[in-house]
Every structure is written in C-alpha cells, then in structure tokens.
C-alpha cells in the first residue's frame, strides 16, 4: 500500500533566548523527538496529545512551514521544506483558528481567487466547485461576506476551499474548535464521507474525543514530542473511551439512582451528572433507568474530556506498535 506520509527520526529543536539585555542565555526545547511513522493512502488518522506535545510543530514540518533539526520526511514523495511550492498543489490545510477565506469577501469570490492561484482549468474548476457547494451545503450563503457567516458556515466553507484543487491529503488542525454540537457533527460527517467515498487521506489534530471517534480510524498519541501510542481508534475506544458522561435535568427532584456501572459526579435538587462505564452497562440501558427517576427536562451524553483519556493512556504506559497492514484505512 502506497504511503503518502513517511517520517524517519524526525526532530525539531527550538532555541530559546532568555535573560536581560546585558546577560543573555540560550536553552534548547525539544518540540519533536525522533518521530517515525508511515501513513498509507486513504487512511484517516487522529494525531493527538496535550498542549505543547508537538502536534502543530509536526504539521508545520509536514506542510513545509518549518524545517526540522534532523531526520527525514516525505509527503506524497516530496520533501516538504525543500519542495513546498510543488507540495502546495497536492495538499489541503485547514487551521481552525486561522482562516484562508478573505474576511470581507463571500466564499464564492474566494473560490474564484483560489482557482487562479492553483491554475485550475475553468471547466474542471467549475465542475468541482459546484460539486463541493452541493456536498457541503454552501449555496445559501455562497454570496454572503465571510464576516457575516456563523462559525459553522465558515468552517464548512474553509474545508470546501481546502479541497477545491483536489488535494490527495488534507491536514486539519482543530477544525471543529468553537462549533456548536450540530455544526460540529455536520462537519465531522462531511470529512468522514469525503475520506470514505473519495479516498482522501486525512491527518487530523483535535482536543475533542468526538472528532477522533467520528472521523479517524487510527490514532497516534504524542507527548513531549514522542509517540506514546499508535493504534486503531476502535481499540482505543474499547480501552479508553468506554466511559461516558450523562448530564440530566429534571422538572422535579428525582429519585436516587441505584444503577450498577455508574458513579455520580454531581447531584443537586434538579440535576444529575453521571459517569457510565459502558463495559459494565450499555448507555441505552442507563438512559432508560434514568427516565424512571422522574420527569426529564433535558439530557445530554458526552465523551470524557480528551485530556482525561490521554492521562489514562500515560498512566497505563502503553506503547503499542502501529498496525499498518489492517483493513481500517
């Protein structure tokens, strides 16, 4: 299977100068340490870790923004920091907190500008633009300036813009940050659909466990610049995402829950917050039992914070070798 990304002992060291004007000192910070991995064509991976773990630094090296201190990397057979201009025509990049759309222009005008930047043939561009508009549901706001769009609308347009030139791999850095629940799920569905139907390779970073569960098939956890876990998301789900958080509001004070496999995180006169171990009891069964406690006004089911999942991984000290020959690509 063809690998679109190959890393071999990739390192990045930043030199930080500290002290006063008259007495300066320099120290080194190892942002990325000896990372080696391969990503096959068409695979969707989640590259996750705490803040400062080295995620963004790695993406910036893979997209040619940063030069490594040592080691090798290739993306689609190109060395990113040496062949950045050529690579730009083959990759898509979305940074959740940095827009590629022109703020005062409608998305449709940005698409026209990008077509010129990427030297797209008119017929090919129009066909792909129309297909992206339909698939991402952009027609209702295509002519509205970006500054007037909701965050969910803007992010759909951002991802569509990154796919306009038909890249072979897309790098998504926190694409759902700040989105509401509905907009977040809509964007996840679109990315997953594009990966499955178009064979697009997806390299995702996120602090949201839901992004990982819904978009990726493989998860790579990085900490202090080193890979500490490389496994299937399905395996991670069984081992580390079995816990769910159930938040319930009642119209009147509920009965006390007596359900095996749950722990009460918070309890007040009209609310309950429960942690559910789905290895012991299915979440559907817990919801049915909770509905018997009293008249429910609202109920939400959430994943545990990703930081908690990652802390669990570190605590267990797992270092699993990547399984690159499986069918979950």
Tab-separated table of C-alpha atoms in Angstrom:
chain	number	residue	atom	x	y	z
A	1	UNK	CA	0.000	0.000	0.000
A	2	UNK	CA	1.403	3.389	-1.015
A	3	UNK	CA	2.392	5.638	1.900
A	4	UNK	CA	1.527	9.300	1.406
A	5	UNK	CA	3.440	10.346	4.545
A	6	UNK	CA	6.759	8.896	5.706
A	7	UNK	CA	8.698	10.154	8.740
A	8	UNK	CA	12.080	8.817	9.782
A	9	UNK	CA	13.562	10.008	13.106
A	10	UNK	CA	12.152	13.498	12.644
A	11	UNK	CA	13.396	16.037	15.221
A	12	UNK	CA	12.746	19.702	15.884
A	13	UNK	CA	14.669	21.708	18.471
A	14	UNK	CA	13.874	25.351	19.211
A	15	UNK	CA	16.500	27.608	20.722
A	16	UNK	CA	15.071	29.968	23.319
A	17	UNK	CA	16.983	33.029	24.473
A	18	UNK	CA	16.300	34.233	27.999
A	19	UNK	CA	17.672	36.804	30.413
A	20	UNK	CA	18.223	40.543	30.292
A	21	UNK	CA	19.842	42.652	27.598
A	22	UNK	CA	23.209	42.541	29.390
A	23	UNK	CA	23.128	38.874	30.359
A	24	UNK	CA	21.571	36.544	27.798
A	25	UNK	CA	21.417	32.780	27.938
A	26	UNK	CA	20.172	30.195	25.484
A	27	UNK	CA	18.434	26.904	26.078
A	28	UNK	CA	17.035	24.263	23.781
A	29	UNK	CA	13.470	22.961	23.710
A	30	UNK	CA	12.889	19.587	22.050
A	31	UNK	CA	9.486	20.005	20.404
A	32	UNK	CA	9.601	16.811	18.318
A	33	UNK	CA	11.829	13.864	19.192
A	34	UNK	CA	12.679	11.025	16.798
A	35	UNK	CA	9.206	10.557	15.306
A	36	UNK	CA	8.963	7.744	12.749
A	37	UNK	CA	5.698	6.696	11.114
A	38	UNK	CA	4.007	5.853	7.817
A	39	UNK	CA	0.512	6.857	6.717
A	40	UNK	CA	-0.996	4.841	3.835
A	41	UNK	CA	-3.047	6.436	1.096
A	42	UNK	CA	-6.701	6.904	2.055
A	43	UNK	CA	-6.195	6.471	5.796
A	44	UNK	CA	-7.762	8.842	8.301
A	45	UNK	CA	-5.631	9.406	11.391
A	46	UNK	CA	-6.001	11.460	14.550
A	47	UNK	CA	-2.729	12.935	15.781
A	48	UNK	CA	-3.443	13.952	19.368
A	49	UNK	CA	-1.785	14.995	22.597
A	50	UNK	CA	-1.807	17.730	25.246
A	51	UNK	CA	-0.876	21.330	24.524
A	52	UNK	CA	2.832	21.613	23.827
A	53	UNK	CA	3.142	17.939	22.854
A	54	UNK	CA	4.492	18.727	19.371
A	55	UNK	CA	1.374	18.306	17.218
A	56	UNK	CA	1.370	21.687	15.492
A	57	UNK	CA	5.148	21.626	15.084
A	58	UNK	CA	4.868	18.284	13.287
A	59	UNK	CA	2.116	19.569	10.975
A	60	UNK	CA	4.174	22.669	10.170
A	61	UNK	CA	7.119	20.469	9.175
A	62	UNK	CA	4.875	18.209	7.074
A	63	UNK	CA	3.465	21.237	5.235
A	64	UNK	CA	6.871	22.859	4.748
A	65	UNK	CA	6.376	25.805	7.093
A	66	UNK	CA	9.177	24.663	9.432
A	67	UNK	CA	12.483	22.954	8.741
A	68	UNK	CA	13.363	20.016	11.020
A	69	UNK	CA	16.550	19.997	13.066
A	70	UNK	CA	17.297	16.488	11.826
A	71	UNK	CA	15.628	13.445	10.319
A	72	UNK	CA	13.705	12.852	7.125
A	73	UNK	CA	10.127	13.339	5.977
A	74	UNK	CA	8.268	12.965	2.730
A	75	UNK	CA	4.685	13.855	1.852
A	76	UNK	CA	3.448	12.457	-1.458
A	77	UNK	CA	7.053	11.727	-2.357
A	78	UNK	CA	8.168	15.339	-1.780
A	79	UNK	CA	10.376	16.831	0.930
A	80	UNK	CA	8.045	19.494	2.391
A	81	UNK	CA	10.592	22.161	3.376
A	82	UNK	CA	12.549	21.775	0.132
A	83	UNK	CA	9.636	21.442	-2.306
A	84	UNK	CA	6.965	23.471	-0.539
A	85	UNK	CA	5.652	25.245	-3.669
A	86	UNK	CA	5.157	21.945	-5.503
A	87	UNK	CA	3.637	20.291	-2.433
A	88	UNK	CA	1.090	23.098	-2.004
A	89	UNK	CA	-0.706	21.939	-5.162
A	90	UNK	CA	-1.159	18.439	-3.706
A	91	UNK	CA	-2.248	19.092	-0.115
A	92	UNK	CA	-5.074	20.891	1.666
A	93	UNK	CA	-4.657	22.598	5.040
A	94	UNK	CA	-7.271	23.882	7.494
A	95	UNK	CA	-6.310	25.626	10.725
A	96	UNK	CA	-9.354	26.062	12.958
A	97	UNK	CA	-8.185	29.424	14.310
A	98	UNK	CA	-6.664	30.798	11.088
A	99	UNK	CA	-8.831	31.405	8.043
A	100	UNK	CA	-7.827	31.033	4.402
A	101	UNK	CA	-11.041	32.767	3.356
A	102	UNK	CA	-10.927	36.501	2.657
A	103	UNK	CA	-12.789	38.091	5.569
A	104	UNK	CA	-14.654	40.779	3.615
A	105	UNK	CA	-15.401	38.635	0.547
A	106	UNK	CA	-18.084	35.952	0.046
A	107	UNK	CA	-16.830	32.336	-0.112
A	108	UNK	CA	-17.703	32.248	-3.826
A	109	UNK	CA	-15.204	35.043	-4.534
A	110	UNK	CA	-12.516	33.256	-2.523
A	111	UNK	CA	-13.110	30.126	-4.595
A	112	UNK	CA	-12.540	32.160	-7.776
A	113	UNK	CA	-9.288	33.557	-6.387
A	114	UNK	CA	-8.072	30.125	-5.306
A	115	UNK	CA	-8.816	28.769	-8.775
A	116	UNK	CA	-6.425	31.388	-10.148
A	117	UNK	CA	-3.783	30.677	-7.504
A	118	UNK	CA	-3.859	26.938	-8.261
A	119	UNK	CA	-4.061	27.466	-12.025
A	120	UNK	CA	-7.200	25.343	-12.285
A	121	UNK	CA	-8.726	24.824	-15.725
A	122	UNK	CA	-12.040	26.640	-15.964
A	123	UNK	CA	-14.210	23.610	-16.756
A	124	UNK	CA	-12.512	21.421	-14.126
A	125	UNK	CA	-12.790	24.185	-11.526
A	126	UNK	CA	-16.477	24.875	-12.181
A	127	UNK	CA	-17.351	21.178	-12.020
A	128	UNK	CA	-15.506	20.657	-8.740
A	129	UNK	CA	-16.762	23.939	-7.234
A	130	UNK	CA	-20.382	23.030	-7.985
A	131	UNK	CA	-19.897	19.564	-6.511
A	132	UNK	CA	-18.349	20.996	-3.309
A	133	UNK	CA	-21.136	23.577	-2.994
A	134	UNK	CA	-23.714	20.809	-3.165
A	135	UNK	CA	-21.909	18.343	-0.884
A	136	UNK	CA	-21.075	20.937	1.787
A	137	UNK	CA	-24.412	22.776	1.548
A	138	UNK	CA	-22.885	26.169	0.720
A	139	UNK	CA	-25.415	27.551	-1.773
A	140	UNK	CA	-27.470	29.506	0.787
A	141	UNK	CA	-24.515	31.614	1.930
A	142	UNK	CA	-22.093	31.462	-1.013
A	143	UNK	CA	-22.584	35.183	-1.774
A	144	UNK	CA	-22.555	36.425	1.830
A	145	UNK	CA	-19.308	38.024	3.126
A	146	UNK	CA	-17.380	35.685	5.413
A	147	UNK	CA	-17.531	38.193	8.273
A	148	UNK	CA	-21.319	37.696	8.415
A	149	UNK	CA	-21.272	33.887	8.441
A	150	UNK	CA	-21.733	31.734	11.509
A	151	UNK	CA	-18.677	29.797	12.656
A	152	UNK	CA	-20.224	26.544	11.424
A	153	UNK	CA	-20.888	28.014	7.972
A	154	UNK	CA	-17.370	29.421	7.789
A	155	UNK	CA	-15.729	26.116	8.711
A	156	UNK	CA	-17.741	24.237	6.072
A	157	UNK	CA	-16.556	26.789	3.527
A	158	UNK	CA	-12.977	26.503	4.864
A	159	UNK	CA	-12.872	22.736	4.361
A	160	UNK	CA	-14.509	23.035	0.931
A	161	UNK	CA	-11.904	25.662	-0.067
A	162	UNK	CA	-9.084	23.332	1.021
A	163	UNK	CA	-10.489	20.623	-1.298
A	164	UNK	CA	-11.028	22.873	-4.319
A	165	UNK	CA	-7.764	21.890	-6.029
A	166	UNK	CA	-8.371	18.145	-5.422
A	167	UNK	CA	-5.588	17.511	-2.873
A	168	UNK	CA	-4.508	13.962	-2.072
A	169	UNK	CA	-4.156	14.647	1.665
A	170	UNK	CA	-5.744	17.241	3.929
A	171	UNK	CA	-4.285	18.438	7.243
A	172	UNK	CA	-6.963	19.530	9.701
A	173	UNK	CA	-5.742	21.343	12.813
A	174	UNK	CA	-8.631	21.724	15.305
A	175	UNK	CA	-11.293	22.098	12.574
A	176	UNK	CA	-14.276	21.926	14.956
A	177	UNK	CA	-12.983	24.286	17.642
A	178	UNK	CA	-15.700	26.663	18.836
A	179	UNK	CA	-18.506	24.988	16.879
A	180	UNK	CA	-21.832	24.113	18.459
A	181	UNK	CA	-22.884	20.473	18.752
A	182	UNK	CA	-24.896	20.345	15.499
A	183	UNK	CA	-22.314	22.196	13.374
A	184	UNK	CA	-19.540	20.038	14.828
A	185	UNK	CA	-21.303	16.809	13.883
A	186	UNK	CA	-22.178	18.084	10.405
A	187	UNK	CA	-18.521	18.876	9.710
A	188	UNK	CA	-17.372	15.510	11.069
A	189	UNK	CA	-19.854	13.715	8.802
A	190	UNK	CA	-18.633	15.634	5.745
A	191	UNK	CA	-14.959	14.890	6.453
A	192	UNK	CA	-15.654	11.202	7.102
A	193	UNK	CA	-17.782	10.941	3.966
A	194	UNK	CA	-15.070	12.559	1.856
A	195	UNK	CA	-12.468	10.170	3.246
A	196	UNK	CA	-14.600	7.081	2.612
A	197	UNK	CA	-16.037	7.993	-0.789
A	198	UNK	CA	-13.184	9.969	-2.357
A	199	UNK	CA	-10.225	8.147	-0.758
A	200	UNK	CA	-8.893	11.400	0.710
A	201	UNK	CA	-6.113	10.901	3.282
A	202	UNK	CA	-6.984	12.817	6.478
A	203	UNK	CA	-4.460	13.991	9.086
A	204	UNK	CA	-6.465	15.404	11.991
A	205	UNK	CA	-5.459	17.072	15.248
A	206	UNK	CA	-8.121	17.810	17.830
A	207	UNK	CA	-8.801	18.143	21.543
A	208	UNK	CA	-12.307	16.728	21.045
A	209	UNK	CA	-12.729	12.987	21.592
A	210	UNK	CA	-15.841	13.103	19.401
A	211	UNK	CA	-13.756	14.247	16.415
A	212	UNK	CA	-11.493	11.240	16.852
A	213	UNK	CA	-14.332	8.733	17.222
A	214	UNK	CA	-16.296	10.089	14.258
A	215	UNK	CA	-13.554	10.916	11.756
A	216	UNK	CA	-10.452	8.783	12.334
A	217	UNK	CA	-9.699	5.065	12.040
A	218	UNK	CA	-6.200	5.278	13.511
A	219	UNK	CA	-4.988	7.317	16.471
A	220	UNK	CA	-1.445	8.441	17.218
A	221	UNK	CA	-0.827	9.967	20.652
A	222	UNK	CA	2.192	12.230	21.083
A	223	UNK	CA	3.615	13.566	24.351
A	224	UNK	CA	6.800	15.578	24.895
A	225	UNK	CA	7.494	15.222	21.186
A	226	UNK	CA	7.411	11.412	21.221
A	227	UNK	CA	4.816	8.910	20.036
A	228	UNK	CA	3.392	7.007	23.023
A	229	UNK	CA	0.519	5.194	21.319
A	230	UNK	CA	-0.246	4.177	17.724
A	231	UNK	CA	-3.348	2.014	17.344
A	232	UNK	CA	-6.784	1.633	15.799
A	233	UNK	CA	-9.451	4.025	17.061
A	234	UNK	CA	-11.728	1.016	17.607
A	235	UNK	CA	-9.163	-0.411	20.022
A	236	UNK	CA	-8.728	2.940	21.750
A	237	UNK	CA	-12.498	3.207	22.071
A	238	UNK	CA	-12.696	-0.149	23.845
A	239	UNK	CA	-9.792	0.597	26.153
A	240	UNK	CA	-10.022	4.312	26.872
A	241	UNK	CA	-13.363	5.697	25.669
A	242	UNK	CA	-15.654	3.224	27.412
A	243	UNK	CA	-16.624	5.946	29.866
A	244	UNK	CA	-19.497	8.329	29.023
A	245	UNK	CA	-20.849	11.311	30.939
A	246	UNK	CA	-24.629	11.625	31.262
A	247	UNK	CA	-25.995	15.039	32.331
A	248	UNK	CA	-29.705	15.146	33.211
A	249	UNK	CA	-32.052	17.973	34.235
A	250	UNK	CA	-35.393	17.121	35.842
A	251	UNK	CA	-38.642	19.077	36.182
A	252	UNK	CA	-38.868	17.977	39.810
A	253	UNK	CA	-36.439	16.383	42.310
A	254	UNK	CA	-35.583	12.866	41.049
A	255	UNK	CA	-35.259	9.612	42.936
A	256	UNK	CA	-31.751	8.472	43.855
A	257	UNK	CA	-30.223	6.274	41.126
A	258	UNK	CA	-29.268	2.718	42.018
A	259	UNK	CA	-27.667	1.540	38.795
A	260	UNK	CA	-24.593	-0.670	38.537
A	261	UNK	CA	-21.747	0.607	36.388
A	262	UNK	CA	-22.309	4.300	37.130
A	263	UNK	CA	-20.801	6.840	39.506
A	264	UNK	CA	-22.418	10.135	40.480
A	265	UNK	CA	-20.194	13.071	39.525
A	266	UNK	CA	-22.640	15.782	40.598
A	267	UNK	CA	-26.052	15.890	42.211
A	268	UNK	CA	-28.332	18.810	43.061
A	269	UNK	CA	-32.045	19.282	43.568
A	270	UNK	CA	-32.949	19.067	39.882
A	271	UNK	CA	-29.793	17.774	38.161
A	272	UNK	CA	-27.687	14.650	37.975
A	273	UNK	CA	-24.311	14.144	36.336
A	274	UNK	CA	-23.313	10.512	35.973
A	275	UNK	CA	-20.243	8.731	34.673
A	276	UNK	CA	-21.147	5.497	32.913
A	277	UNK	CA	-18.817	2.558	32.337
A	278	UNK	CA	-20.202	1.118	29.103
A	279	UNK	CA	-18.116	-2.040	29.607
A	280	UNK	CA	-20.455	-2.818	32.509
A	281	UNK	CA	-23.752	-1.368	31.299
A	282	UNK	CA	-24.880	-0.041	27.889
A	283	UNK	CA	-25.570	3.681	27.760
A	284	UNK	CA	-29.060	2.989	26.370
A	285	UNK	CA	-29.933	0.977	29.486
A	286	UNK	CA	-28.717	3.768	31.755
A	287	UNK	CA	-30.850	6.314	29.874
A	288	UNK	CA	-33.916	4.068	30.289
A	289	UNK	CA	-33.257	3.737	34.025
A	290	UNK	CA	-32.713	7.489	34.425
A	291	UNK	CA	-36.052	8.223	32.738
A	292	UNK	CA	-37.708	6.274	35.552
A	293	UNK	CA	-36.231	8.563	38.223
A	294	UNK	CA	-38.509	11.485	37.406
A	295	UNK	CA	-39.793	13.761	34.620
A	296	UNK	CA	-36.774	14.709	32.487
A	297	UNK	CA	-36.382	18.241	31.126
A	298	UNK	CA	-33.102	17.716	29.285
A	299	UNK	CA	-30.481	15.005	28.829
A	300	UNK	CA	-27.042	15.007	27.153
A	301	UNK	CA	-24.441	12.299	26.587
A	302	UNK	CA	-20.801	13.342	26.317
A	303	UNK	CA	-17.402	11.758	25.961
A	304	UNK	CA	-14.964	12.220	28.813
A	305	UNK	CA	-12.534	15.103	28.280
A	306	UNK	CA	-9.780	14.056	25.900
A	307	UNK	CA	-7.213	15.184	28.460
A	308	UNK	CA	-8.568	12.526	30.812
A	309	UNK	CA	-8.324	9.860	28.097
A	310	UNK	CA	-4.731	10.820	27.318
A	311	UNK	CA	-3.844	10.860	31.023
A	312	UNK	CA	-5.243	7.328	31.248
A	313	UNK	CA	-3.042	6.250	28.348
A	314	UNK	CA	0.045	7.728	30.013
A	315	UNK	CA	-0.842	6.130	33.347
A	316	UNK	CA	-1.022	2.681	31.777
A	317	UNK	CA	2.267	3.283	29.982
A	318	UNK	CA	1.065	1.679	26.761
A	319	UNK	CA	3.379	1.849	23.762
A	320	UNK	CA	1.732	-0.095	21.007
A	321	UNK	CA	3.379	-0.705	17.657
A	322	UNK	CA	1.384	0.605	14.682
A	323	UNK	CA	-0.655	-1.938	12.776
A	324	UNK	CA	-0.324	-0.628	9.237
A	325	UNK	CA	-1.469	-3.780	7.473
A	326	UNK	CA	-5.027	-3.827	8.774
A	327	UNK	CA	-8.047	-3.023	6.655
A	328	UNK	CA	-9.076	0.028	8.663
A	329	UNK	CA	-7.698	2.610	6.299
